[in-house]
Amino acid sequence: MKKRDILLLIGALAIIIFLWMAPPESTKPVPKDETHIQFHEMVKTEGKKAAEKFCEDCHNADTVPFPEDHPEKFRCLFCHKVK
Ligand code: HEC
Ligand code: HEC
């Protein structure tokens, strides 16, 4: 094996190990229940931006309040994944 091949191999291994060690996604995903299933569909057909418009109909201080330490709220689906 050439020296360059060995370096490539070590580089690839380093990347795999790095990805392996990354912490699991910790922000809760959008639930797949009766309330939210429609948004999973909407993200597929119309995209995240369209779906997000509806989140705050329920997720607001009066109906379903956010946890007190909730971060900046615009663009829900950047952090709360739909999967
Ligand atoms: C019709 C009202 C309604 C709409 C619209 C809605 N939600 Fe919810 N959501 C709820 C309720 C009620 C709960 C708490 C009970 C539950 O888990 O279903 C909740 C819970 C959640 C949770 C916490 C789940 C958990 O594991 O604790 C997340 C995250 C969430 N919603 C994200 C979203 C996002 C993102 C949108 C927009 C795409 C959205 N919701 C739209 C009513 C709604
Ligand atoms: C910058 C990232 C970010 C954005 C944007 C964001 N959130 Fe969150 N959200 C979090 C984090 C972090 C938590 C607390 C950790 C967790 O998920 O338990 C949280 C918690 C929540 C919870 C409570 C989950 C529980 O523990 O029951 C709900 C509901 C929620 N977010 C809904 C929304 C909605 C709706 C939007 C858009 C209006 C939104 N979030 C935007 C990061 C974000």
CSV table of C-alpha atoms and ligand atoms in Angstrom, one decimal:
chain,number,residue,atom,x,y,z
A,1,MET,CA,0.0,0.0,0.0
A,2,LYS,CA,1.2,3.5,-0.8
A,3,LYS,CA,1.7,6.0,2.0
A,4,ARG,CA,-1.1,8.2,0.5
A,5,ASP,CA,-3.5,5.3,0.7
A,6,ILE,CA,-2.7,4.7,4.3
A,7,LEU,CA,-3.3,8.4,5.1
A,8,LEU,CA,-6.7,8.3,3.3
A,9,LEU,CA,-7.7,5.2,5.3
A,10,ILE,CA,-6.8,6.9,8.6
A,11,GLY,CA,-8.7,10.0,7.5
A,12,ALA,CA,-11.8,8.0,6.7
A,13,LEU,CA,-11.6,6.1,10.0
A,14,ALA,CA,-11.3,9.4,11.9
A,15,ILE,CA,-14.5,10.7,10.3
A,16,ILE,CA,-16.4,7.5,11.1
A,17,ILE,CA,-15.3,7.6,14.7
A,18,PHE,CA,-16.1,11.3,15.0
A,19,LEU,CA,-19.7,10.7,13.7
A,20,TRP,CA,-20.0,7.6,16.0
A,21,MET,CA,-19.3,9.7,19.1
A,22,ALA,CA,-21.6,12.6,18.3
A,23,PRO,CA,-24.3,12.9,20.9
A,24,PRO,CA,-27.8,11.8,19.9
A,25,GLU,CA,-30.2,14.4,18.8
A,26,SER,CA,-31.7,15.7,22.1
A,27,THR,CA,-34.5,18.0,21.0
A,28,LYS,CA,-37.8,16.3,21.0
A,29,PRO,CA,-39.2,15.5,17.5
A,30,VAL,CA,-42.6,16.5,16.4
A,31,PRO,CA,-44.9,13.8,17.8
A,32,LYS,CA,-46.7,11.4,15.4
A,33,ASP,CA,-50.0,11.6,17.1
A,34,GLU,CA,-53.5,12.7,15.8
A,35,THR,CA,-52.7,16.4,16.4
A,36,HIS,CA,-49.4,16.4,14.6
A,37,ILE,CA,-49.7,13.8,11.9
A,38,GLN,CA,-51.2,16.3,9.4
A,39,PHE,CA,-47.9,18.3,9.7
A,40,HIS,CA,-45.8,15.3,8.9
A,41,GLU,CA,-47.8,15.1,5.7
A,42,MET,CA,-47.6,18.8,5.0
A,43,VAL,CA,-43.9,18.9,5.3
A,44,LYS,CA,-43.6,16.2,2.7
A,45,THR,CA,-46.0,17.9,0.2
A,46,GLU,CA,-45.5,21.6,0.9
A,47,GLY,CA,-42.4,21.9,2.9
A,48,LYS,CA,-41.4,23.0,6.4
A,49,LYS,CA,-42.3,26.7,6.1
A,50,ALA,CA,-45.9,25.9,5.2
A,51,ALA,CA,-46.4,23.6,8.1
A,52,GLU,CA,-44.7,25.8,10.7
A,53,LYS,CA,-47.3,28.5,10.3
A,54,PHE,CA,-49.8,26.4,12.3
A,55,CYS,CA,-47.7,25.5,15.3
A,56,GLU,CA,-48.4,28.6,17.2
A,57,ASP,CA,-52.2,28.2,16.9
A,58,CYS,CA,-51.8,25.8,19.8
A,59,HIS,CA,-48.3,26.4,21.0
A,60,ASN,CA,-48.7,29.7,22.7
A,61,ALA,CA,-48.9,31.0,26.2
A,62,ASP,CA,-52.7,30.4,26.5
A,63,THR,CA,-53.2,26.9,25.0
A,64,VAL,CA,-50.0,24.8,25.1
A,65,PRO,CA,-47.4,26.9,26.9
A,66,PHE,CA,-43.7,26.4,26.1
A,67,PRO,CA,-41.3,25.3,28.8
A,68,GLU,CA,-39.9,28.3,30.6
A,69,ASP,CA,-36.4,27.8,29.2
A,70,HIS,CA,-37.5,27.4,25.6
A,71,PRO,CA,-35.0,28.9,23.1
A,72,GLU,CA,-35.8,31.4,20.4
A,73,LYS,CA,-39.0,30.1,18.7
A,74,PHE,CA,-39.1,31.0,15.1
A,75,ARG,CA,-38.7,28.1,12.7
A,76,CYS,CA,-39.9,25.3,14.9
A,77,LEU,CA,-38.9,22.6,12.5
A,78,PHE,CA,-35.2,23.5,12.4
A,79,CYS,CA,-35.0,22.1,15.9
A,80,HIS,CA,-38.0,19.8,16.3
A,81,LYS,CA,-37.5,17.2,13.5
A,82,VAL,CA,-40.3,15.6,11.5
A,83,LYS,CA,-39.4,12.0,10.9
B,1,HEC,C1,-54.1,21.6,17.2
B,1,HEC,C2,-53.1,22.0,18.2
B,1,HEC,C3,-51.6,21.8,17.9
B,1,HEC,C4,-50.9,22.2,16.8
B,1,HEC,C5,-51.4,22.9,15.6
B,1,HEC,C6,-49.5,21.8,17.0
B,1,HEC,N1,-49.4,21.2,18.2
B,1,HEC,FE1,-47.7,20.4,19.0
B,1,HEC,N2,-48.7,19.8,20.7
B,1,HEC,C7,-50.0,20.0,20.9
B,1,HEC,C8,-50.4,19.4,22.2
B,1,HEC,C9,-51.8,19.5,22.8
B,1,HEC,C10,-49.2,18.9,22.7
B,1,HEC,C11,-49.0,18.2,24.1
B,1,HEC,C12,-49.6,16.8,24.1
B,1,HEC,C13,-49.0,15.9,23.1
B,1,HEC,O1,-47.8,15.5,23.2
B,1,HEC,O2,-49.7,15.6,22.1
B,1,HEC,C14,-48.2,19.1,21.8
B,1,HEC,C15,-46.8,18.7,21.9
B,1,HEC,C16,-45.8,19.0,21.0
B,1,HEC,C17,-44.4,18.7,21.3
B,1,HEC,C18,-43.8,18.0,22.4
B,1,HEC,C19,-43.8,16.5,22.2
B,1,HEC,C20,-43.2,15.8,23.4
B,1,HEC,O3,-42.6,14.7,23.1
B,1,HEC,O4,-43.4,16.2,24.5
B,1,HEC,C21,-43.7,19.2,20.2
B,1,HEC,C22,-42.2,19.2,20.0
B,1,HEC,C23,-44.6,19.9,19.3
B,1,HEC,N3,-45.9,19.7,19.8
B,1,HEC,C24,-44.3,20.5,18.2
B,1,HEC,C25,-45.2,21.1,17.3
B,1,HEC,C26,-44.9,21.7,16.0
B,1,HEC,C27,-43.5,21.9,15.5
B,1,HEC,C28,-46.0,22.1,15.4
B,1,HEC,C29,-46.2,22.7,14.1
B,1,HEC,C30,-45.7,22.0,12.9
B,1,HEC,C31,-47.1,21.8,16.3
B,1,HEC,N4,-46.6,21.1,17.4
B,1,HEC,C32,-48.5,22.0,16.1
B,1,HEC,C33,-50.9,20.7,20.1
B,1,HEC,C34,-50.6,21.2,18.8
B,2,HEC,C1,-33.6,26.8,18.4
B,2,HEC,C2,-34.2,25.5,18.5
B,2,HEC,C3,-35.7,25.5,18.8
B,2,HEC,C4,-36.7,26.1,18.0
B,2,HEC,C5,-36.6,27.0,16.8
B,2,HEC,C6,-38.0,25.7,18.6
B,2,HEC,N1,-37.7,24.8,19.7
B,2,HEC,FE1,-39.1,23.9,20.9
B,2,HEC,N2,-37.7,23.2,22.1
B,2,HEC,C7,-36.3,23.3,21.9
B,2,HEC,C8,-35.6,22.8,23.0
B,2,HEC,C9,-34.0,22.7,23.1
B,2,HEC,C10,-36.5,22.3,23.9
B,2,HEC,C11,-36.3,21.6,25.2
B,2,HEC,C12,-35.7,20.3,25.1
B,2,HEC,C13,-36.8,19.3,24.7
B,2,HEC,O1,-37.1,19.1,23.5
B,2,HEC,O2,-37.3,18.6,25.7
B,2,HEC,C14,-37.8,22.6,23.3
B,2,HEC,C15,-39.1,22.2,23.9
B,2,HEC,C16,-40.3,22.3,23.2
B,2,HEC,C17,-41.6,21.8,23.7
B,2,HEC,C18,-41.8,21.0,25.0
B,2,HEC,C19,-41.4,19.6,24.8
B,2,HEC,C20,-41.6,18.9,26.1
B,2,HEC,O3,-40.6,18.7,26.8
B,2,HEC,O4,-42.7,18.5,26.4
B,2,HEC,C21,-42.5,22.1,22.8
B,2,HEC,C22,-44.0,21.8,22.8
B,2,HEC,C23,-41.8,22.9,21.7
B,2,HEC,N3,-40.5,23.0,22.0
B,2,HEC,C24,-42.5,23.4,20.6
B,2,HEC,C25,-41.9,24.3,19.7
B,2,HEC,C26,-42.7,25.0,18.7
B,2,HEC,C27,-44.1,24.9,18.4
B,2,HEC,C28,-41.7,25.8,18.0
B,2,HEC,C29,-42.0,26.9,17.0
B,2,HEC,C30,-43.0,28.0,17.3
B,2,HEC,C31,-40.4,25.5,18.6
B,2,HEC,N4,-40.6,24.6,19.6
B,2,HEC,C32,-39.2,26.1,18.2
B,2,HEC,C33,-35.7,23.9,20.8
B,2,HEC,C34,-36.4,24.7,19.8
